[in-house]
mmCIF file of C-alpha atoms and ligand atoms in Angstrom:
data_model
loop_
_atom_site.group_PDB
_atom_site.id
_atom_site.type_symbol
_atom_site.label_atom_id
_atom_site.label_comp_id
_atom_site.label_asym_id
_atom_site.label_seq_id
_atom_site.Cartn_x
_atom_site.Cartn_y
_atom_site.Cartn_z
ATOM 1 C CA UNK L 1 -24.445 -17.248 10.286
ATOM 2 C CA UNK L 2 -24.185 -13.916 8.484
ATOM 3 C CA UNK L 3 -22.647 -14.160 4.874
ATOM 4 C CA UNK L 4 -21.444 -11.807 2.302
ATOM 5 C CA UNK L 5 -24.105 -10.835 0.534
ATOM 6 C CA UNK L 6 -24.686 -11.239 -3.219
ATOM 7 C CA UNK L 7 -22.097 -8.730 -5.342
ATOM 8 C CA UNK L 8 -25.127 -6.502 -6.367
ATOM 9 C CA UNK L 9 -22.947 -3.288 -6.825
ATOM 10 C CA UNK L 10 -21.762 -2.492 -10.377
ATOM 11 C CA UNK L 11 -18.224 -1.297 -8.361
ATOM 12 C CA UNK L 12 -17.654 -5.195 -7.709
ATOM 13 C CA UNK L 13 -17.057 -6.399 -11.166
ATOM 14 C CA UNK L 14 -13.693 -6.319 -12.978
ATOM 15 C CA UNK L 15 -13.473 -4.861 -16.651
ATOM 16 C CA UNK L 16 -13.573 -8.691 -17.826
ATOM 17 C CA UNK L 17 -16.797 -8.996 -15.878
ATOM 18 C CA UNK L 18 -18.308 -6.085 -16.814
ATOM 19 C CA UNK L 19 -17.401 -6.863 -20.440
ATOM 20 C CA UNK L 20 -20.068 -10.332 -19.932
ATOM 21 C CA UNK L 21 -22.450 -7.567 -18.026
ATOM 22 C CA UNK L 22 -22.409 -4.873 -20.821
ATOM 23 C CA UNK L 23 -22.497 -7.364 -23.725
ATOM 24 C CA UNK L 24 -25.096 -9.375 -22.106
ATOM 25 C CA UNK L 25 -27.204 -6.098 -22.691
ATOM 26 C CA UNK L 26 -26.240 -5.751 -26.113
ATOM 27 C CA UNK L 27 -23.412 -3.254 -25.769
ATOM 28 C CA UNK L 28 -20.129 -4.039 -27.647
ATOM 29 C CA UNK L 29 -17.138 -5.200 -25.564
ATOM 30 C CA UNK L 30 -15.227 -1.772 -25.275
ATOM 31 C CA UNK L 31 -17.808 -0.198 -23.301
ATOM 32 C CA UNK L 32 -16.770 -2.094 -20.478
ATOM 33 C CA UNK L 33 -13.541 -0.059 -20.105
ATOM 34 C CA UNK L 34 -14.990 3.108 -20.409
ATOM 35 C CA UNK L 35 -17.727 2.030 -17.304
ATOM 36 C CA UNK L 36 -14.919 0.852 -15.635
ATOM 37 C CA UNK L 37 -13.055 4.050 -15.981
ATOM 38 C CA UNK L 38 -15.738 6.151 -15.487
ATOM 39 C CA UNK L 39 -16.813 4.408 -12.191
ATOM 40 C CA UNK L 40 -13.006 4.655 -10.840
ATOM 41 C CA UNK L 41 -12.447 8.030 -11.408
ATOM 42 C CA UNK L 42 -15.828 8.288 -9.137
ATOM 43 C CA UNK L 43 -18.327 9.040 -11.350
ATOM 44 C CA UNK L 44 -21.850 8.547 -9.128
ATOM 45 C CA UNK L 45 -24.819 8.424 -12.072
ATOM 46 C CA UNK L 46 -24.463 6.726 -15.407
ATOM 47 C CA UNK L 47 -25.397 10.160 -17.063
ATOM 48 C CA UNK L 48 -21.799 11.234 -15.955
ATOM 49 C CA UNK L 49 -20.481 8.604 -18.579
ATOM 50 C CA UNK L 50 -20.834 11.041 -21.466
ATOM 51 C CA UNK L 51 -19.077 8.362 -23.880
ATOM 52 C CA UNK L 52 -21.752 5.631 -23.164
ATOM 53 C CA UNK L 53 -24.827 5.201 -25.226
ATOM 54 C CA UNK L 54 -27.598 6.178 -23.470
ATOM 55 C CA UNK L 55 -29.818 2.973 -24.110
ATOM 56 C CA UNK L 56 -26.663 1.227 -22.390
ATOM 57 C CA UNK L 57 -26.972 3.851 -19.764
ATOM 58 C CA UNK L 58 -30.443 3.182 -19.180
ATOM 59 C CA UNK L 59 -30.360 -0.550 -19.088
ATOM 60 C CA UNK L 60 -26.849 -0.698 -16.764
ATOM 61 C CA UNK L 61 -29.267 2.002 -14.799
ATOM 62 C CA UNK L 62 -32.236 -0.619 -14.425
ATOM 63 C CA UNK L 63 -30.051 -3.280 -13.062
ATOM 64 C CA UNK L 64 -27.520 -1.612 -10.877
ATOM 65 C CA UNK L 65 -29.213 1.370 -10.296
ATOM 66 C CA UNK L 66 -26.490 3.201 -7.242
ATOM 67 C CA UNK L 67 -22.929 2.228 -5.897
ATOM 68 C CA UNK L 68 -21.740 4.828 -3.978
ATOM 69 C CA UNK L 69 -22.612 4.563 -0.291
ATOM 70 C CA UNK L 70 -24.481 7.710 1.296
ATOM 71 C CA UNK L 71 -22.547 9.875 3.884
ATOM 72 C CA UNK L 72 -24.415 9.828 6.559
ATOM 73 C CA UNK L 73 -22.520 11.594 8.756
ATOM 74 C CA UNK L 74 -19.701 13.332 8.656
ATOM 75 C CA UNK L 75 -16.828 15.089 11.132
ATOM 76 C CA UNK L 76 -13.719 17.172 10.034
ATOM 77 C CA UNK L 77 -11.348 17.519 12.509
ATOM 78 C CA UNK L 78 -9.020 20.409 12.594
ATOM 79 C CA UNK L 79 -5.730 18.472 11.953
ATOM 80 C CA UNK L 80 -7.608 17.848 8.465
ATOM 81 C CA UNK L 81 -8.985 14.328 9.405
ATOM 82 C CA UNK L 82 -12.429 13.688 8.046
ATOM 83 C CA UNK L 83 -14.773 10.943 9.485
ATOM 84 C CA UNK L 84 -17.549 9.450 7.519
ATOM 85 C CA UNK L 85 -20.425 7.263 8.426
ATOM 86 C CA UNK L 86 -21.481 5.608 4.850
ATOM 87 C CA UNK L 87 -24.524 4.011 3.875
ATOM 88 C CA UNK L 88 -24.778 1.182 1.125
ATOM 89 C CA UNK L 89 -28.409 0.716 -0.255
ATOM 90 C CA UNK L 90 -30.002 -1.708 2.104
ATOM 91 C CA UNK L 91 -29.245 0.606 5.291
ATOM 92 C CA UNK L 92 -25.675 -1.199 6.328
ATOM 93 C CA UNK L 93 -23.493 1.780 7.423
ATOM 94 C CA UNK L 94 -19.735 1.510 7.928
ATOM 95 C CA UNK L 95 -17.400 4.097 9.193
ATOM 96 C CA UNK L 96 -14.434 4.921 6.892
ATOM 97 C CA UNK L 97 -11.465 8.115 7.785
ATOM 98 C CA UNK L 98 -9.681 9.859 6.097
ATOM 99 C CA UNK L 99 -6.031 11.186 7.109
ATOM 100 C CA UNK L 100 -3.626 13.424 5.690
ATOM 101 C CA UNK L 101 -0.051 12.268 6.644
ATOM 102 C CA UNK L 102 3.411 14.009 5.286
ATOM 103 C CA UNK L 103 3.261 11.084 3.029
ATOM 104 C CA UNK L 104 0.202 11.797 1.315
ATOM 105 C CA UNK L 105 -3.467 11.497 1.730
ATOM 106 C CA UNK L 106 -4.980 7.935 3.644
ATOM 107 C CA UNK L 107 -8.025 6.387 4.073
ATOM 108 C CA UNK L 108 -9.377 3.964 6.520
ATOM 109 C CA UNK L 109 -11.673 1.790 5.181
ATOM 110 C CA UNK L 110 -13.660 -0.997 6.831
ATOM 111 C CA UNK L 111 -14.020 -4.185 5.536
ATOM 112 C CA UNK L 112 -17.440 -5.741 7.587
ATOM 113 C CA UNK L 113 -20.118 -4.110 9.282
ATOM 114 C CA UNK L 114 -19.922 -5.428 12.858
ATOM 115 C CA UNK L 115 -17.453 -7.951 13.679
ATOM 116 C CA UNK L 116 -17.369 -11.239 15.218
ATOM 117 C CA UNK L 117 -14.000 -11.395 16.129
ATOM 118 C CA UNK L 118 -14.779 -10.206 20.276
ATOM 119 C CA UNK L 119 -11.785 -8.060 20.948
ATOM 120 C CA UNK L 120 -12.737 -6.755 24.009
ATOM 121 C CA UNK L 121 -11.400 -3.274 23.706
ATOM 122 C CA UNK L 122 -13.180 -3.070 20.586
ATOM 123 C CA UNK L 123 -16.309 -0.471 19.641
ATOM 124 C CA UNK L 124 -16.817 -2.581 16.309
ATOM 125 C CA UNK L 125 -17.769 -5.886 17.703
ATOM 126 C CA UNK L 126 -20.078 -5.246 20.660
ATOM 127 C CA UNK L 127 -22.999 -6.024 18.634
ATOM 128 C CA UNK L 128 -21.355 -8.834 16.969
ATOM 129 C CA UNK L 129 -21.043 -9.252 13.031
ATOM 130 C CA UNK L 130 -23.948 -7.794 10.781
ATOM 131 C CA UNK L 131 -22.594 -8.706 7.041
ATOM 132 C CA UNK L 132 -19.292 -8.655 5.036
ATOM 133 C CA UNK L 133 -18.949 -5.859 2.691
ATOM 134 C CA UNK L 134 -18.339 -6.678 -0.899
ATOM 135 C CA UNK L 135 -14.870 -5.727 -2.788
ATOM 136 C CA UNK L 136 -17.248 -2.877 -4.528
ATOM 137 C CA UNK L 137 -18.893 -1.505 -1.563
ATOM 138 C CA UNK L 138 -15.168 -1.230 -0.016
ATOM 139 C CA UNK L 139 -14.082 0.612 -3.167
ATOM 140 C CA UNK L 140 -17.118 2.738 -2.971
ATOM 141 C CA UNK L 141 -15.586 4.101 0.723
ATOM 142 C CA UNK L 142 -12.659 5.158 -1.192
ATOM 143 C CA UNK L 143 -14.742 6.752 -4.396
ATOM 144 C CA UNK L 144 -16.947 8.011 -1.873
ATOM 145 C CA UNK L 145 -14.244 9.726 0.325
ATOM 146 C CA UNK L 146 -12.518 11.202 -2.526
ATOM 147 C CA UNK L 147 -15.578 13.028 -4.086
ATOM 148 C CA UNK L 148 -16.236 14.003 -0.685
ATOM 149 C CA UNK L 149 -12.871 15.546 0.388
ATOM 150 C CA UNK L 150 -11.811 16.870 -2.880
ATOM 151 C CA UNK L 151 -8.359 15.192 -2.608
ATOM 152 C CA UNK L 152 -6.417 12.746 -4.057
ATOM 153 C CA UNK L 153 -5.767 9.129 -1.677
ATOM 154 C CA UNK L 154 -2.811 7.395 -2.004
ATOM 155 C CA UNK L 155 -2.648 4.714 0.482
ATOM 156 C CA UNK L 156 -5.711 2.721 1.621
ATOM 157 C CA UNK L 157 -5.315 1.055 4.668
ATOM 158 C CA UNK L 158 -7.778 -1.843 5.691
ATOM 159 C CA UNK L 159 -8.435 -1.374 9.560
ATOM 160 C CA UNK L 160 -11.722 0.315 10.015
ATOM 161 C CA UNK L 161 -14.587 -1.896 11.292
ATOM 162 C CA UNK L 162 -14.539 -5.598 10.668
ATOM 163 C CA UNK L 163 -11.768 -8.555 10.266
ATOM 164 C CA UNK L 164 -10.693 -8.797 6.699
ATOM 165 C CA UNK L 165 -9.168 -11.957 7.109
ATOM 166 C CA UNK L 166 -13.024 -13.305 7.978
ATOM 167 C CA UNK L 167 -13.466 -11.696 4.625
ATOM 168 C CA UNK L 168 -11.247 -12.696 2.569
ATOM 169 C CA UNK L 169 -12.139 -13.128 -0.638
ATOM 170 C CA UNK L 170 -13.912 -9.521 -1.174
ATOM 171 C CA UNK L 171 -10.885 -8.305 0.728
ATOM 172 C CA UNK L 172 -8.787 -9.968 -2.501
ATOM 173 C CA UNK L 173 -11.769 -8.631 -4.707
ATOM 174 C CA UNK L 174 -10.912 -5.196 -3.699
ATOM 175 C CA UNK L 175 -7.402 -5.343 -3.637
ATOM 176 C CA UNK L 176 -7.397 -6.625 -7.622
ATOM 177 C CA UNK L 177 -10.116 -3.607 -8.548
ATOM 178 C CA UNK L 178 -8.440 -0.379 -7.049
ATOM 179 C CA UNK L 179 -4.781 -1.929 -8.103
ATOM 180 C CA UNK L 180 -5.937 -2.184 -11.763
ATOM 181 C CA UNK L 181 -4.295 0.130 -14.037
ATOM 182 C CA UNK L 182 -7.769 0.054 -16.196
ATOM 183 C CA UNK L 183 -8.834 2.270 -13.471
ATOM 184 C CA UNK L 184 -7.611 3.708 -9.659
ATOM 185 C CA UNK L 185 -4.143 1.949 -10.829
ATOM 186 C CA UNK L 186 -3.741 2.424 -6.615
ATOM 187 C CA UNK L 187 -0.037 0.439 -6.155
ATOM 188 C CA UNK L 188 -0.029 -2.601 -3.741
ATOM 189 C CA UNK L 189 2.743 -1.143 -1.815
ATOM 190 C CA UNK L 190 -0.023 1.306 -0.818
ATOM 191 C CA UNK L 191 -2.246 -0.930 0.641
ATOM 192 C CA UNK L 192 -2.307 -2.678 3.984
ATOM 193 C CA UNK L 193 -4.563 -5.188 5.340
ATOM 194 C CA UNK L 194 -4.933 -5.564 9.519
ATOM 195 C CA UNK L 195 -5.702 -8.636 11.014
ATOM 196 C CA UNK L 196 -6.325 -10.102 14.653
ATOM 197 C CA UNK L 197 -4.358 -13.217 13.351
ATOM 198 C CA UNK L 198 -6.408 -15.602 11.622
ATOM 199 C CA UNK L 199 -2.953 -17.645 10.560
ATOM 200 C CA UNK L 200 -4.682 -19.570 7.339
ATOM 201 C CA UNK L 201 -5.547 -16.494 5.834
ATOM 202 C CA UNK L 202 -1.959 -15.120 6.729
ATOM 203 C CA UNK L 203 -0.351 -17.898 4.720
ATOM 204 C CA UNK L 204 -3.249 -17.704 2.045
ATOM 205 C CA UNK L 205 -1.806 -13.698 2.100
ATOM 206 C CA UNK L 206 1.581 -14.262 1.620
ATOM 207 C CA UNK L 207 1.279 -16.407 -1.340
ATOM 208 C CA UNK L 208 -1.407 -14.102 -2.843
ATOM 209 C CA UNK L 209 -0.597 -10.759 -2.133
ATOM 210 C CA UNK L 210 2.779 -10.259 -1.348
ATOM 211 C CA UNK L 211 3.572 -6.623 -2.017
ATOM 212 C CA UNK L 212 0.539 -5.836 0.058
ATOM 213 C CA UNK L 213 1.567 -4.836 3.360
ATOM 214 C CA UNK L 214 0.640 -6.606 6.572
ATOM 215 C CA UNK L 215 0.198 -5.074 9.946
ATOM 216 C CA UNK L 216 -1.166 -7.952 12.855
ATOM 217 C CA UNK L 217 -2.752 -6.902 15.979
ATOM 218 C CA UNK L 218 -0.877 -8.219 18.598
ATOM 219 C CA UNK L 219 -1.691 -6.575 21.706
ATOM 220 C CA UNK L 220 0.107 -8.964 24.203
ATOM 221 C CA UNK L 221 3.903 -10.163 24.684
ATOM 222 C CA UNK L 222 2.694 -13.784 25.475
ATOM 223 C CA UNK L 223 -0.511 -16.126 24.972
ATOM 224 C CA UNK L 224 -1.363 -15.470 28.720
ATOM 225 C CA UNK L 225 -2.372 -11.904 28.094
ATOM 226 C CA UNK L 226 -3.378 -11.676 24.516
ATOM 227 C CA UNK L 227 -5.723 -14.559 25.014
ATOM 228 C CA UNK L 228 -7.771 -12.110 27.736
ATOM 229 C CA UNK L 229 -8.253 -9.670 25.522
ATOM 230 C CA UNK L 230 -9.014 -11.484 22.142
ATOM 231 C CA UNK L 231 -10.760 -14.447 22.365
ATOM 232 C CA UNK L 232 -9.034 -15.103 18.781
ATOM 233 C CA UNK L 233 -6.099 -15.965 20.404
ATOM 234 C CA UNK L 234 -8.091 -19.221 21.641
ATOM 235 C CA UNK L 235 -8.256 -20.719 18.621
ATOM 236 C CA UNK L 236 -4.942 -19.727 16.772
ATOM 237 C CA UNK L 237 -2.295 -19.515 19.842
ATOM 238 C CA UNK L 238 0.569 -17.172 20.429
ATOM 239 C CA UNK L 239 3.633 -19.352 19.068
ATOM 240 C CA UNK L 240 1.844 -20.429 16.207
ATOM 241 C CA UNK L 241 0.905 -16.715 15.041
ATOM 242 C CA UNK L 242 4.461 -15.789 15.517
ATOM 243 C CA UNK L 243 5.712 -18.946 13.661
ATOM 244 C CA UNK L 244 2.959 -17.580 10.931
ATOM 245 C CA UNK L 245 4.227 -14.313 10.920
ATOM 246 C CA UNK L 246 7.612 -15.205 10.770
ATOM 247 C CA UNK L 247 6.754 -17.931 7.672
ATOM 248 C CA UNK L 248 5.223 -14.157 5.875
ATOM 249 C CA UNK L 249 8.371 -12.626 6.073
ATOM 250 C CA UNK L 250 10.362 -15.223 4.917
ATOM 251 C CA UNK L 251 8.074 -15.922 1.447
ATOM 252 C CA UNK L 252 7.783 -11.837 1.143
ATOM 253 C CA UNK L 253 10.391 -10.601 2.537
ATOM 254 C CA UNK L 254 8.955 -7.987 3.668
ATOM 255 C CA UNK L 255 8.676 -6.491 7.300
ATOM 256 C CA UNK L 256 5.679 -6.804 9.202
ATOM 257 C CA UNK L 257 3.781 -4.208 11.461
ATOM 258 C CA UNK L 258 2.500 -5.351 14.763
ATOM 259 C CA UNK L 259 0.208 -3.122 16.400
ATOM 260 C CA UNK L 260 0.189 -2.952 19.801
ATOM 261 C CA UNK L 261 -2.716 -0.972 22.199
ATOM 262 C CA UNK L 262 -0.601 0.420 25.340
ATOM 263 C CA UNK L 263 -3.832 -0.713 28.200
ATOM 264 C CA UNK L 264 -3.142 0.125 32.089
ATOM 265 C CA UNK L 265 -2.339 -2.679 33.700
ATOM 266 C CA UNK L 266 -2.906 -5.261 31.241
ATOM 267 C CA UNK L 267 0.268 -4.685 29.032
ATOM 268 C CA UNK L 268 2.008 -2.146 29.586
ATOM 269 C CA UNK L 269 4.459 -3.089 32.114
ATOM 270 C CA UNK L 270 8.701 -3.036 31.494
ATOM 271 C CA UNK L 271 8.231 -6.838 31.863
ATOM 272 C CA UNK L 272 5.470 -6.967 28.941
ATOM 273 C CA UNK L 273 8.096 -4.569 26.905
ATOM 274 C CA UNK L 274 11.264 -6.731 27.649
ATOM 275 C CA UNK L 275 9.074 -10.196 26.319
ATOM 276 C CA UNK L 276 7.958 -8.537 23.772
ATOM 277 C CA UNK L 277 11.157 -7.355 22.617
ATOM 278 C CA UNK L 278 12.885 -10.719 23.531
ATOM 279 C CA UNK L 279 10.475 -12.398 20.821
ATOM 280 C CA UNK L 280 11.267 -9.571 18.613
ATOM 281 C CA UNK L 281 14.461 -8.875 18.481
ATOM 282 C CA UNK L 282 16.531 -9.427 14.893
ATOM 283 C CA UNK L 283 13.851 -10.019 12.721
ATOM 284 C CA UNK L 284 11.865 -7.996 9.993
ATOM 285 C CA UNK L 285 9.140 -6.077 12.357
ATOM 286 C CA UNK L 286 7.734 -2.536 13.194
ATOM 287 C CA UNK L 287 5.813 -2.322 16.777
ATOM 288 C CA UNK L 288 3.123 0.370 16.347
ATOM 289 C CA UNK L 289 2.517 1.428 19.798
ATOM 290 C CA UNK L 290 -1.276 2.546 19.787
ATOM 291 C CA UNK L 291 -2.432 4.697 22.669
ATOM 292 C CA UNK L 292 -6.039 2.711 23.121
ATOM 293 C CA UNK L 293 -8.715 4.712 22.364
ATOM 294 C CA UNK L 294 -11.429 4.318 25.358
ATOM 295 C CA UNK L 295 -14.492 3.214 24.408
ATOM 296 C CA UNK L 296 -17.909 3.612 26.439
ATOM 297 C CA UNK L 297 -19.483 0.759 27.933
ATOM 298 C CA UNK L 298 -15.366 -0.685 28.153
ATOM 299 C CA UNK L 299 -13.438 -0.849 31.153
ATOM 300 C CA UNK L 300 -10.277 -0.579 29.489
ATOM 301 C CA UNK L 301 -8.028 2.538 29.768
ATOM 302 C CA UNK L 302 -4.976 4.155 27.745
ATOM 303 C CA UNK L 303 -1.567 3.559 29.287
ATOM 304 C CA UNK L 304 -0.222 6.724 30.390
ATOM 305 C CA UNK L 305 2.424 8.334 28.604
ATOM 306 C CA UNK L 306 5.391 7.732 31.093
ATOM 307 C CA UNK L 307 4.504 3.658 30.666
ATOM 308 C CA UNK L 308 4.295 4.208 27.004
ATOM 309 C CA UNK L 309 7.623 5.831 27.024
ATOM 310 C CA UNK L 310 9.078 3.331 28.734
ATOM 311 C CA UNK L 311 7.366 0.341 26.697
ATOM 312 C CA UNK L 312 9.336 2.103 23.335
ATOM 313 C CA UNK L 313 12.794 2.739 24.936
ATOM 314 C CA UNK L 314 12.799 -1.018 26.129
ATOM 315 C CA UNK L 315 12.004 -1.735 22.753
ATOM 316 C CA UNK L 316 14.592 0.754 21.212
ATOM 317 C CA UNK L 317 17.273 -0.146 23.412
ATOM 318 C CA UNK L 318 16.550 -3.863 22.106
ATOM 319 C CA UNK L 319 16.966 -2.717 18.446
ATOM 320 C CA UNK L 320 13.349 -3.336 17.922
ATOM 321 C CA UNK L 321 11.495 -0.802 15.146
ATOM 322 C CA UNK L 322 8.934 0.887 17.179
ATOM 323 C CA UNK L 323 6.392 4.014 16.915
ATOM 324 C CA UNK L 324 3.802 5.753 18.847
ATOM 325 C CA UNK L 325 1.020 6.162 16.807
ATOM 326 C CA UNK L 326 -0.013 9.478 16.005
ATOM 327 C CA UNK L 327 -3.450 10.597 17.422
ATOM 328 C CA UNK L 328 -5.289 11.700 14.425
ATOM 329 C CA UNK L 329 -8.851 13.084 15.277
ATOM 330 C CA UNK L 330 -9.543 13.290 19.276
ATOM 331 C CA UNK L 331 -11.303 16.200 18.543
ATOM 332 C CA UNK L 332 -13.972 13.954 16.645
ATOM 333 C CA UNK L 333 -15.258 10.418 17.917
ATOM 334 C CA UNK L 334 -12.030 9.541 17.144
ATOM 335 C CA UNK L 335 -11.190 5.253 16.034
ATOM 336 C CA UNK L 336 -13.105 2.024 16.080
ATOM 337 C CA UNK L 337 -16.235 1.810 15.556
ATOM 338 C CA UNK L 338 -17.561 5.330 18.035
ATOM 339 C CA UNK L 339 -19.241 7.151 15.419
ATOM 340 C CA UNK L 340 -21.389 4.339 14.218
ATOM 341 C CA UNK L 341 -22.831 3.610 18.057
ATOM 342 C CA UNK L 342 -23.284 6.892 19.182
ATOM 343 C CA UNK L 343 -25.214 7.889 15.665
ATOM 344 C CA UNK L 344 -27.563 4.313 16.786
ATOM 345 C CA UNK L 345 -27.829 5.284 20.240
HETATM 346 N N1 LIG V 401 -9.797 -6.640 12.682
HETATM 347 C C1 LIG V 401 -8.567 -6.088 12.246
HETATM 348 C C2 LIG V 401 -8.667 -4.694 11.700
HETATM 349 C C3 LIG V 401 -9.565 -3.709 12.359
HETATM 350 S S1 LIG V 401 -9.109 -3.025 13.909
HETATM 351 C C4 LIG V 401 -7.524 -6.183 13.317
HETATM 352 O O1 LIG V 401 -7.842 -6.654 14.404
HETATM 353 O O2 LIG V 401 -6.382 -5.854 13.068
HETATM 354 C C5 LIG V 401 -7.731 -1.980 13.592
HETATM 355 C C6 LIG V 401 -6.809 -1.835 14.787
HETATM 356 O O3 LIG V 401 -7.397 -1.069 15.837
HETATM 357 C C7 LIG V 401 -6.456 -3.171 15.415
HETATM 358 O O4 LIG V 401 -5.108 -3.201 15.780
HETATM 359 C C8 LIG V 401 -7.336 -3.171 16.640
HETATM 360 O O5 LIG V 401 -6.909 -4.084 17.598
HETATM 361 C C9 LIG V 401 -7.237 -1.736 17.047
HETATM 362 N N2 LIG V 401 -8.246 -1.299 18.011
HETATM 363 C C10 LIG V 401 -9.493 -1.758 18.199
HETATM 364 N N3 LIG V 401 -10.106 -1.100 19.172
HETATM 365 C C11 LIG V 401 -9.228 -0.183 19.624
HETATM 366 C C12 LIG V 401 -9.271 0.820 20.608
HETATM 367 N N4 LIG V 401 -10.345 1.000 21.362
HETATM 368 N N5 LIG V 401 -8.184 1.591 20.763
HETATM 369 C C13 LIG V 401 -7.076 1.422 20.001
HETATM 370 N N6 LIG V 401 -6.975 0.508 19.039
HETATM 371 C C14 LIG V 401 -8.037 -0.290 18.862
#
């Protein structure tokens, strides 16, 4: 079975770890701050770190010798999003996107190369799971995005390639690196993590990072349908995720997003909307209606937008939060997954 490789990225270590790192090389304590600040504020070669004795430089050099990934590729779209395919040292490439919203700037970052979890709609997991990413390497999207684009990012949201609940701990890792103040000092407000509903991990979330926000792929109003779709759904059923999800919002209280990919004729139907909005109803939730993004080699296609409109005033007239997501990027391979299979193929 794949694993999460070995932290071999000097972007994975706290200040407390680099501290044991840079005094382990006979550098005294402080140093460890200024690497860490350097490194957050996206420096990409040690000679950058002005303030750093160069014999420190060269032996921090020897050992961990690059940590930003390589774009690859990269597409601008004219609504200002920007689509990178990244490249960590031994060849793994990940797709990560950035967004400009009212709010501010965005990124999408992934958190595994591949994917295991089998959502059929899915670009990222048709050829299965090839490794987790590390906390650092997922920082280094970030780092590496904001060099690249020239512009501040204020909200990170984890829903590129991968399942970060089958990832946890880096997923933590990189929460607890860009939220220290020592360096990005990113707020956990800003930061949302997307799963297909891997209910441990959802308690595990709650009681770990509650301020983080938590957005669940839902994608059905009932067991029936989700389970053809996401073969997750087999192992942790329907009325168990939603007694999970509703657990979350009782220890954080804090609403939960459920996304929601409008398909023709698998779920978009008034009866799907009424369900849905039945299990919904008076309780702390957003519904993110997602126009699916159609993916070659998938039979799946997007709802059209009268059954989409209908799917959000059933939900509206029941007093349930709901969206459309915004299409960001259709001039460019737009979401999940595209840009990495059509660079392979
Ligand atoms: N594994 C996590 C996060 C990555 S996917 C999760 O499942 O939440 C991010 C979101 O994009 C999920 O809601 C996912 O179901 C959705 N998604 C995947 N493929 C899609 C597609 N072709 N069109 C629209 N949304 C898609």
């Amino acid at each position: 079975m794949p694993e999460t490789p070995e932290r071999n990225n000097i972007l994975d270590y706290t200040p407390e770890e680099l501290e044991t790192i840079v005094t382990g090389m006979g550098g005294q304590k402080f140093r460890a701050k200024q690497v860490f600040g350097w490194l957050s504020k996206g420096a990409a070669t040690y000679d950058e770190m002005s303030n750093v004795p160069k014999d420190l430089r060269e032996k921090l050099a020897e050992k961990y010798p690059s940590w930003l990934p390589e774009a690859v590729r990269m597409q601008k779209s004219k609504d200002g999003t920007v689509k990178c395919l990244f490249r960590f040292a031994d060849g793994t490439e990940v797709e990560s996107v950035f967004m400009k919203y009212e709010y501010g700037n965005s990124i999408c970052i992934s958190s595994q190369c591949g994917c295991r979890m089998g959502c059929t709609f899915c670009a990222s997991t048709m050829d299965g799971l090839a490794r987790g990413l590390t906390g650092g390497e997922m920082l280094g999207q970030v780092l590496a995005m904001r060099n690249l684009t020239g512009s501040d990012i204020g909200h990170v949201v984890i829903m590129g390639m991968g399942e970060p609940f089958d990832n946890y701990e880096e997923v933590s890792r990189f929460i607890r690196l860009i939220h220290d103040s020592r360096g990005y000092g990113l707020g956990l407000r800003n930061i949302t993590v997307s799963t297909c509903g891997i209910i441990p991990k959802i308690k595990e979330f709650a009681k770990d990072f509650p301020q983080v926000n938590l957005a669940v792929s839902l994608h059905a109003p009932n067991q029936q349908i989700r389970q053809k779709s996401m073969p997750v759904a087999k192992k942790y059923g329907y009325d168990e995720l939603m007694r999970a999800c509703r657990e979350y919002t009782e220890i954080t209280g804090r609403r939960i997003t459920f996304e929601y990919a409008v398909i023709d004729g698998l779920n978009d139907s008034a009866a799907c909307a009424e369900e849905l909005a039945g299990r919904l109803k008076g309780w702390l939730t957003h519904v993110n209606l997602i126009p699916l993004n159609e993916v070659e080699g998938r039979d799946y296609r997007t709802a059209n937008g009268k059954s989409v409109k209908r799917f959000k005033d059933i939900l509206d007239k029941n007093g349930v939060a709901v969206t459309v997501r915004r299409t960001l990027g259709n001039d460019i391979d737009a979401a999940c997954g595209q840009l990495r299979r059509r660079h392979a193929g």
